[in-house]
PDB file of C-alpha atoms in Angstrom:
ATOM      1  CA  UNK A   1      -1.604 300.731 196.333  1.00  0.00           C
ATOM      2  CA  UNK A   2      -1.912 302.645 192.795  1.00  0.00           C
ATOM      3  CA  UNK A   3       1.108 304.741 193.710  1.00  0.00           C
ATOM      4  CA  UNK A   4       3.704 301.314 194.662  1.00  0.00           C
ATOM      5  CA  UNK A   5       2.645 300.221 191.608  1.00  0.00           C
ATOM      6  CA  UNK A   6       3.031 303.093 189.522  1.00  0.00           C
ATOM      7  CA  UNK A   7       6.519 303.798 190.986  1.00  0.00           C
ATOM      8  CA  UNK A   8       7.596 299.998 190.769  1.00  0.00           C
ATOM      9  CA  UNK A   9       6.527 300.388 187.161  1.00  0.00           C
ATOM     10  CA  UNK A  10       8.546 303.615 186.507  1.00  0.00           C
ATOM     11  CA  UNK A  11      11.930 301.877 188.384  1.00  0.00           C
ATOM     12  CA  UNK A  12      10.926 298.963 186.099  1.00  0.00           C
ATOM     13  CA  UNK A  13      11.185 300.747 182.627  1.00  0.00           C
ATOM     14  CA  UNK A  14      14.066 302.969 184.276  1.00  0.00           C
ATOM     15  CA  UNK A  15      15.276 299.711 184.600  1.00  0.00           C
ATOM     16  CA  UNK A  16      14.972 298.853 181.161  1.00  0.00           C
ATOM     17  CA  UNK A  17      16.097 302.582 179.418  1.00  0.00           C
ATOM     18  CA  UNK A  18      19.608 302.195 180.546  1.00  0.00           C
ATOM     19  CA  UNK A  19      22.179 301.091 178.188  1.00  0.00           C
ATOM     20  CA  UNK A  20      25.296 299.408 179.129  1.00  0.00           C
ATOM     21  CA  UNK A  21      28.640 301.249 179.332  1.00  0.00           C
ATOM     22  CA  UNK A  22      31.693 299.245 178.496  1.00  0.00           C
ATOM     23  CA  UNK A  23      35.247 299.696 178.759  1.00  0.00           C
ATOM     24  CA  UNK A  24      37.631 299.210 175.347  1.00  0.00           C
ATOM     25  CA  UNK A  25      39.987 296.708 176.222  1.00  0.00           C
ATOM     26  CA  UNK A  26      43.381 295.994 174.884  1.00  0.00           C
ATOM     27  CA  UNK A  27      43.634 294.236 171.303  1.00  0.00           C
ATOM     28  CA  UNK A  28      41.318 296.915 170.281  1.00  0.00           C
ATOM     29  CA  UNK A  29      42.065 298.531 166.628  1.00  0.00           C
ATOM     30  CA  UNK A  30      41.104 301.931 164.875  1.00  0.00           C
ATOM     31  CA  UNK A  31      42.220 301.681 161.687  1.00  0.00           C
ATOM     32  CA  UNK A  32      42.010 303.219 158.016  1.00  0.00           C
ATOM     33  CA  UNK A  33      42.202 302.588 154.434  1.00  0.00           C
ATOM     34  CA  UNK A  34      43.571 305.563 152.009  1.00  0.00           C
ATOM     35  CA  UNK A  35      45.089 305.269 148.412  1.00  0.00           C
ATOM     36  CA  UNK A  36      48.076 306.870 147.107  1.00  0.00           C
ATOM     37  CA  UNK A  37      48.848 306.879 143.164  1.00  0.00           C
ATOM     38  CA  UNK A  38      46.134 304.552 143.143  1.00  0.00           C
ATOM     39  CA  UNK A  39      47.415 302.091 145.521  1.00  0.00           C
ATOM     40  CA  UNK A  40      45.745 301.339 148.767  1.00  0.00           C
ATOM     41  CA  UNK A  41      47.255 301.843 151.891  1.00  0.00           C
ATOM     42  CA  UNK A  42      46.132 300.939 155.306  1.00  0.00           C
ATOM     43  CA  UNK A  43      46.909 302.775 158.415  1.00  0.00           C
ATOM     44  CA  UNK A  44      46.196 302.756 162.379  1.00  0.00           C
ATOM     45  CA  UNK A  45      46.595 304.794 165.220  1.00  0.00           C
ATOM     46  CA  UNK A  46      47.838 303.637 168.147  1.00  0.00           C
ATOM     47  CA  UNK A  47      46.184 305.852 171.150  1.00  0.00           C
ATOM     48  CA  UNK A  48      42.933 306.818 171.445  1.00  0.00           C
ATOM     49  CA  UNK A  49      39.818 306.906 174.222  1.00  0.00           C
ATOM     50  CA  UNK A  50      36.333 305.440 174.043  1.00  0.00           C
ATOM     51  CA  UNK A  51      33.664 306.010 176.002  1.00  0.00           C
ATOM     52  CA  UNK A  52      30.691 302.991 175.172  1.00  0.00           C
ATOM     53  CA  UNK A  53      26.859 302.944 176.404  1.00  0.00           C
ATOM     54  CA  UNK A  54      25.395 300.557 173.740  1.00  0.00           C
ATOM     55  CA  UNK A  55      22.378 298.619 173.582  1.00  0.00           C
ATOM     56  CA  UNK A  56      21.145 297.377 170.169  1.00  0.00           C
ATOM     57  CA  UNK A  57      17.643 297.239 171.702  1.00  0.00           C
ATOM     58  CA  UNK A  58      17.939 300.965 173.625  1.00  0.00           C
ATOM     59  CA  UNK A  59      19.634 302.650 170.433  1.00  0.00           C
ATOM     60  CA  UNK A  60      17.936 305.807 172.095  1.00  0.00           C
ATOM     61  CA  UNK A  61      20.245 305.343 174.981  1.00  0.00           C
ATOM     62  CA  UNK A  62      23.096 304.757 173.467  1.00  0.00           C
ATOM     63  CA  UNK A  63      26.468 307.117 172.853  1.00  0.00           C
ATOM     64  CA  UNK A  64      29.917 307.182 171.450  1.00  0.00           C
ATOM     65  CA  UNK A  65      32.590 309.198 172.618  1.00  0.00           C
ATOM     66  CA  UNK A  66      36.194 308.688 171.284  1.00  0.00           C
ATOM     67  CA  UNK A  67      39.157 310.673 171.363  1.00  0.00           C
ATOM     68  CA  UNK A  68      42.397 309.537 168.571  1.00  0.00           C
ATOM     69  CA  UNK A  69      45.519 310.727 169.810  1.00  0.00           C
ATOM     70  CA  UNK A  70      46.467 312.125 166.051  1.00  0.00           C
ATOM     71  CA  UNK A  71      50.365 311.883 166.749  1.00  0.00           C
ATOM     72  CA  UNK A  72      49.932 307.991 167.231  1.00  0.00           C
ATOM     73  CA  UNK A  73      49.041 307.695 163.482  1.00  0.00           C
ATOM     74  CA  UNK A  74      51.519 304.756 161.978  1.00  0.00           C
ATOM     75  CA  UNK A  75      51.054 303.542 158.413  1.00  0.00           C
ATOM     76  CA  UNK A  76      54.138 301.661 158.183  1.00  0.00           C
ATOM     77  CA  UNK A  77      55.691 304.046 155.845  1.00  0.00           C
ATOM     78  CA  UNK A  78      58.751 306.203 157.028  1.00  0.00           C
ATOM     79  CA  UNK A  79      58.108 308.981 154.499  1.00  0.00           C
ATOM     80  CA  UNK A  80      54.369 308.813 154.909  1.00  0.00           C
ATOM     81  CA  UNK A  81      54.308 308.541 158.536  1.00  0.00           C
ATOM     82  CA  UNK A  82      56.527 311.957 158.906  1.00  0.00           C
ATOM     83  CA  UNK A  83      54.214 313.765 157.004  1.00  0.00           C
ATOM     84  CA  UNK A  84      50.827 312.927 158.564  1.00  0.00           C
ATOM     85  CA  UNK A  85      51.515 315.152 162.099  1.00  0.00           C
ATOM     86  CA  UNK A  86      52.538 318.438 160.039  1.00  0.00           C
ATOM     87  CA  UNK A  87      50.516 321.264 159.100  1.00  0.00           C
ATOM     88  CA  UNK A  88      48.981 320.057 155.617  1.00  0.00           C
ATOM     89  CA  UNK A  89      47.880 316.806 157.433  1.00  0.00           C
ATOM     90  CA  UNK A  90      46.615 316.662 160.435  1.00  0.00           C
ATOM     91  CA  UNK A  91      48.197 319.544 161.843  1.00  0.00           C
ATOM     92  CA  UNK A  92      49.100 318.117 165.609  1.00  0.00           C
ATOM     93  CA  UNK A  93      50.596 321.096 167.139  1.00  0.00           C
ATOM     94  CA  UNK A  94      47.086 322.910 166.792  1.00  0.00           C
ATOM     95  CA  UNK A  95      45.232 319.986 166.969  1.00  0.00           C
ATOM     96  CA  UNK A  96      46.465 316.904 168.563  1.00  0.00           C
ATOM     97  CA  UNK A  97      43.344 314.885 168.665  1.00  0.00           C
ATOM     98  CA  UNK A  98      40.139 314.035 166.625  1.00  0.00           C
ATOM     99  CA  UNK A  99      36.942 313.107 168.545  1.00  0.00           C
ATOM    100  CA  UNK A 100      33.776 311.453 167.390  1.00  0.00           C
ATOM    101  CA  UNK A 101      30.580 312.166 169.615  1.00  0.00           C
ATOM    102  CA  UNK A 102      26.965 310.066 168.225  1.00  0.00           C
ATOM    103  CA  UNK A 103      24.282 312.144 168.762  1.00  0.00           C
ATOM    104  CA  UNK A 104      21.597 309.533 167.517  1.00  0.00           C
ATOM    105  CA  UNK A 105      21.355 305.721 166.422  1.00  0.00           C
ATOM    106  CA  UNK A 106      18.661 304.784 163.986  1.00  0.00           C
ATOM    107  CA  UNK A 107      17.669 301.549 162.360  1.00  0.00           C
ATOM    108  CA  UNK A 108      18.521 301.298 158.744  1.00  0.00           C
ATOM    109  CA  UNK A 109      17.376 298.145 157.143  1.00  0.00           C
ATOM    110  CA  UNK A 110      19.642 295.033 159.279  1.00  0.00           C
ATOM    111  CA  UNK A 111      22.248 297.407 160.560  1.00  0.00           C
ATOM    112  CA  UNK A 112      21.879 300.473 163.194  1.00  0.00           C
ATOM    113  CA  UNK A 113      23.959 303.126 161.827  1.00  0.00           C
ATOM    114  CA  UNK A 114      25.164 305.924 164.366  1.00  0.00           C
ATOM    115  CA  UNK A 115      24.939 309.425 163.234  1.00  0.00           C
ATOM    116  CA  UNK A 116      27.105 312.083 164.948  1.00  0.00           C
ATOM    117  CA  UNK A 117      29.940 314.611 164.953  1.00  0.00           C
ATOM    118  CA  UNK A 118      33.636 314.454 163.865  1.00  0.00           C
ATOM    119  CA  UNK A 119      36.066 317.211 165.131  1.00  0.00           C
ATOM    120  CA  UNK A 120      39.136 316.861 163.026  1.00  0.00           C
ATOM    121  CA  UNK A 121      41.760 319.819 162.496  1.00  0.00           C
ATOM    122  CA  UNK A 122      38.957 322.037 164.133  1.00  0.00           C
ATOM    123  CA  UNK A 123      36.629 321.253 161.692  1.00  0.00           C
ATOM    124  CA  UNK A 124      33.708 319.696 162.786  1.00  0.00           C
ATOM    125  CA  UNK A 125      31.126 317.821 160.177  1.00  0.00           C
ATOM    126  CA  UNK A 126      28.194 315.016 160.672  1.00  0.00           C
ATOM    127  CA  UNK A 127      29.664 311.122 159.966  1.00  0.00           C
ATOM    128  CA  UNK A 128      27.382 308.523 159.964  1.00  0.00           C
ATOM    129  CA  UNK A 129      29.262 305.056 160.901  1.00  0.00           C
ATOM    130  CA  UNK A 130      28.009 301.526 160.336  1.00  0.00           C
ATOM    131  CA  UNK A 131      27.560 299.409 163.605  1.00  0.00           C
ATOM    132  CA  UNK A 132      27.873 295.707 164.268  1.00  0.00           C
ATOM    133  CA  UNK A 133      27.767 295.036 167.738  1.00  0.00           C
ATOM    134  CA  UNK A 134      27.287 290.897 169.295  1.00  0.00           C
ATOM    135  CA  UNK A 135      27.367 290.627 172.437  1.00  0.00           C
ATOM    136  CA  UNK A 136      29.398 287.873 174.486  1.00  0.00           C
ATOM    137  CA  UNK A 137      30.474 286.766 178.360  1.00  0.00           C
ATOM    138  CA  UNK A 138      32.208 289.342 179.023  1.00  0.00           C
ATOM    139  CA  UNK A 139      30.655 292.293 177.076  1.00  0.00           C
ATOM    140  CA  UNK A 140      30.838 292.311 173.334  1.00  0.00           C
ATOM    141  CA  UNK A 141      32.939 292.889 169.917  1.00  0.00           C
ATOM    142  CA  UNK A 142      31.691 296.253 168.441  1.00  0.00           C
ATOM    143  CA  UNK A 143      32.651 297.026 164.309  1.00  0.00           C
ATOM    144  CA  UNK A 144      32.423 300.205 162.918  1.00  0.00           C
ATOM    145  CA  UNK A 145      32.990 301.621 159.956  1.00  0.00           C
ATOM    146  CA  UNK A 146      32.807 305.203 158.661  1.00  0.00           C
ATOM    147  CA  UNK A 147      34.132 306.642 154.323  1.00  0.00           C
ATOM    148  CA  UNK A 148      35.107 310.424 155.167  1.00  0.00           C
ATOM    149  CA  UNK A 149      36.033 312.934 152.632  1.00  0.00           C
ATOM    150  CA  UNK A 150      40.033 313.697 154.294  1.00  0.00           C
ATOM    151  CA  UNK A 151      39.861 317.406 152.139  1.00  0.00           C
ATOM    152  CA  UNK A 152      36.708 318.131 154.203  1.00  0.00           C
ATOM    153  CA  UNK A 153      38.571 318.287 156.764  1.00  0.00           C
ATOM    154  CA  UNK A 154      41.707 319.653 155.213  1.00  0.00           C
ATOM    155  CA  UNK A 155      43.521 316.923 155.521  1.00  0.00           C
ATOM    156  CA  UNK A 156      45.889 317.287 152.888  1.00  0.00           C
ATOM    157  CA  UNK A 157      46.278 320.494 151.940  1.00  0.00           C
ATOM    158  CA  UNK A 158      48.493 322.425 149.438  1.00  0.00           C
ATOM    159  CA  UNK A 159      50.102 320.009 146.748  1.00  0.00           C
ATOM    160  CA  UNK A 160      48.455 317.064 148.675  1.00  0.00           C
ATOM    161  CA  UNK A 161      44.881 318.222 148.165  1.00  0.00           C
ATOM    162  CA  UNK A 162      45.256 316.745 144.069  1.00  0.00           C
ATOM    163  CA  UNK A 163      43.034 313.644 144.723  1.00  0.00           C
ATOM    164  CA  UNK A 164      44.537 311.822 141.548  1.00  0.00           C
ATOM    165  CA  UNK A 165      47.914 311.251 143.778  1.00  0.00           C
ATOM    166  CA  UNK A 166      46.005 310.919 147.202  1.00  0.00           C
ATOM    167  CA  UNK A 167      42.436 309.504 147.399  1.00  0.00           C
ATOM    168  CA  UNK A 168      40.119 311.785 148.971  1.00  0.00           C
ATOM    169  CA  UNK A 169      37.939 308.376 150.313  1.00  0.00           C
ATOM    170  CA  UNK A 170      39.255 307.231 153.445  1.00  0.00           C
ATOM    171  CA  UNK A 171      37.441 304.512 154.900  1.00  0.00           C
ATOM    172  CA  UNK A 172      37.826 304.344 158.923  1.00  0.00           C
ATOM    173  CA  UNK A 173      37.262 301.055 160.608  1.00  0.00           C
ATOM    174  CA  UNK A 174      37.214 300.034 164.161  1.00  0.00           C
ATOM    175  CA  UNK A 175      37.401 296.591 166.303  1.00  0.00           C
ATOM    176  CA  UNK A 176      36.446 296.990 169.672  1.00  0.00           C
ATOM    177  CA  UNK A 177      37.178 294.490 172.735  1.00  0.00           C
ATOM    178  CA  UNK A 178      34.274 295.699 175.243  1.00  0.00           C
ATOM    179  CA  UNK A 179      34.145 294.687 178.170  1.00  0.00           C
ATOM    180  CA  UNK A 180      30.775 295.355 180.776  1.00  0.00           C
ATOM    181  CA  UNK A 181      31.202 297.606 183.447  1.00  0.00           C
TER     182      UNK A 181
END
């Protein structure tokens, strides 16, 4: 009898320790916010991957995975928008995509902040990103948001590292449609 209830216990918190894994449905947006001669500029790219297990009450079960196609990177600006691919940017012939893995979420006040690892231009450095996550039907709506350093990742190299033409803050946002599996 002590061993059905022990293992009914154990499938019971099993239960419990998984998170859920969504999908990113379309009307999603990963975004960013850089400034050039002091003017801001926003930006988005148009491809990328996530892979979701969230649960604001299992943070220890939770993970991020996302891949940005770097090519699909579209200000709105002709003459900007050439230049981001090359070498000096993000360098998409060596390096076609960035990818963002958590490795831990943690509590921080009223908002669960997930800490992990950035691979950008092969350079890889810890990010911490801001989470809002609410939950609805269907899934949920997931916000994140993320201020890099671009020359820490040499983006922007050569005559585009001088930070008083382009900012070195970039401030990443993202608005995901999730949807349970």
């Amino acid at each position: 009898m002590k061993t059905k209830a022990f293992l009914l216990l154990a499938l019971t918190c099993c239960g419990l320790a998984h998170a859920t894994e969504y999908t990113v449905k379309e009307g999603s947006r990963l975004g960013f916010v850089g400034t050039f001669q002091g003017e801001e500029f926003q930006g988005r790219f148009d491809r990328f991957d996530a892979s979701i297990r969230y649960d604001p009450a299992n943070l220890e079960n939770s993970k991020f995975d996302v891949s940005v196609d770097l090519s699909s990177a579209d200000t709105g600006d002709s003459e900007r928008d050439v230049l981001l691919p090359d070498q000096e940017f993000f360098d998409v012939a060596q390096h076609p995509r960035a990818r963002f893995v958590t490795s831990t979420f943690r509590q921080s006040g009223d908002k669960v902040v997930a800490e992990g690892t950035l691979s950008l231009k092969g350079i890889s450095n810890p990010v911490e990103l801001d989470v809002d996550f609410s939950a609805n039907a269907s899934g949920g709506i997931l916000d994140v948001e993320a201020i890099l350093n671009r020359l820490e990742f040499e983006v922007g190299t050569g005559d585009y590292a001088d930070t008083s033409t382009i900012g070195d803050e970039v401030r990443v946002r993202a608005h995901l449609l999730l949807e349970a599996r």
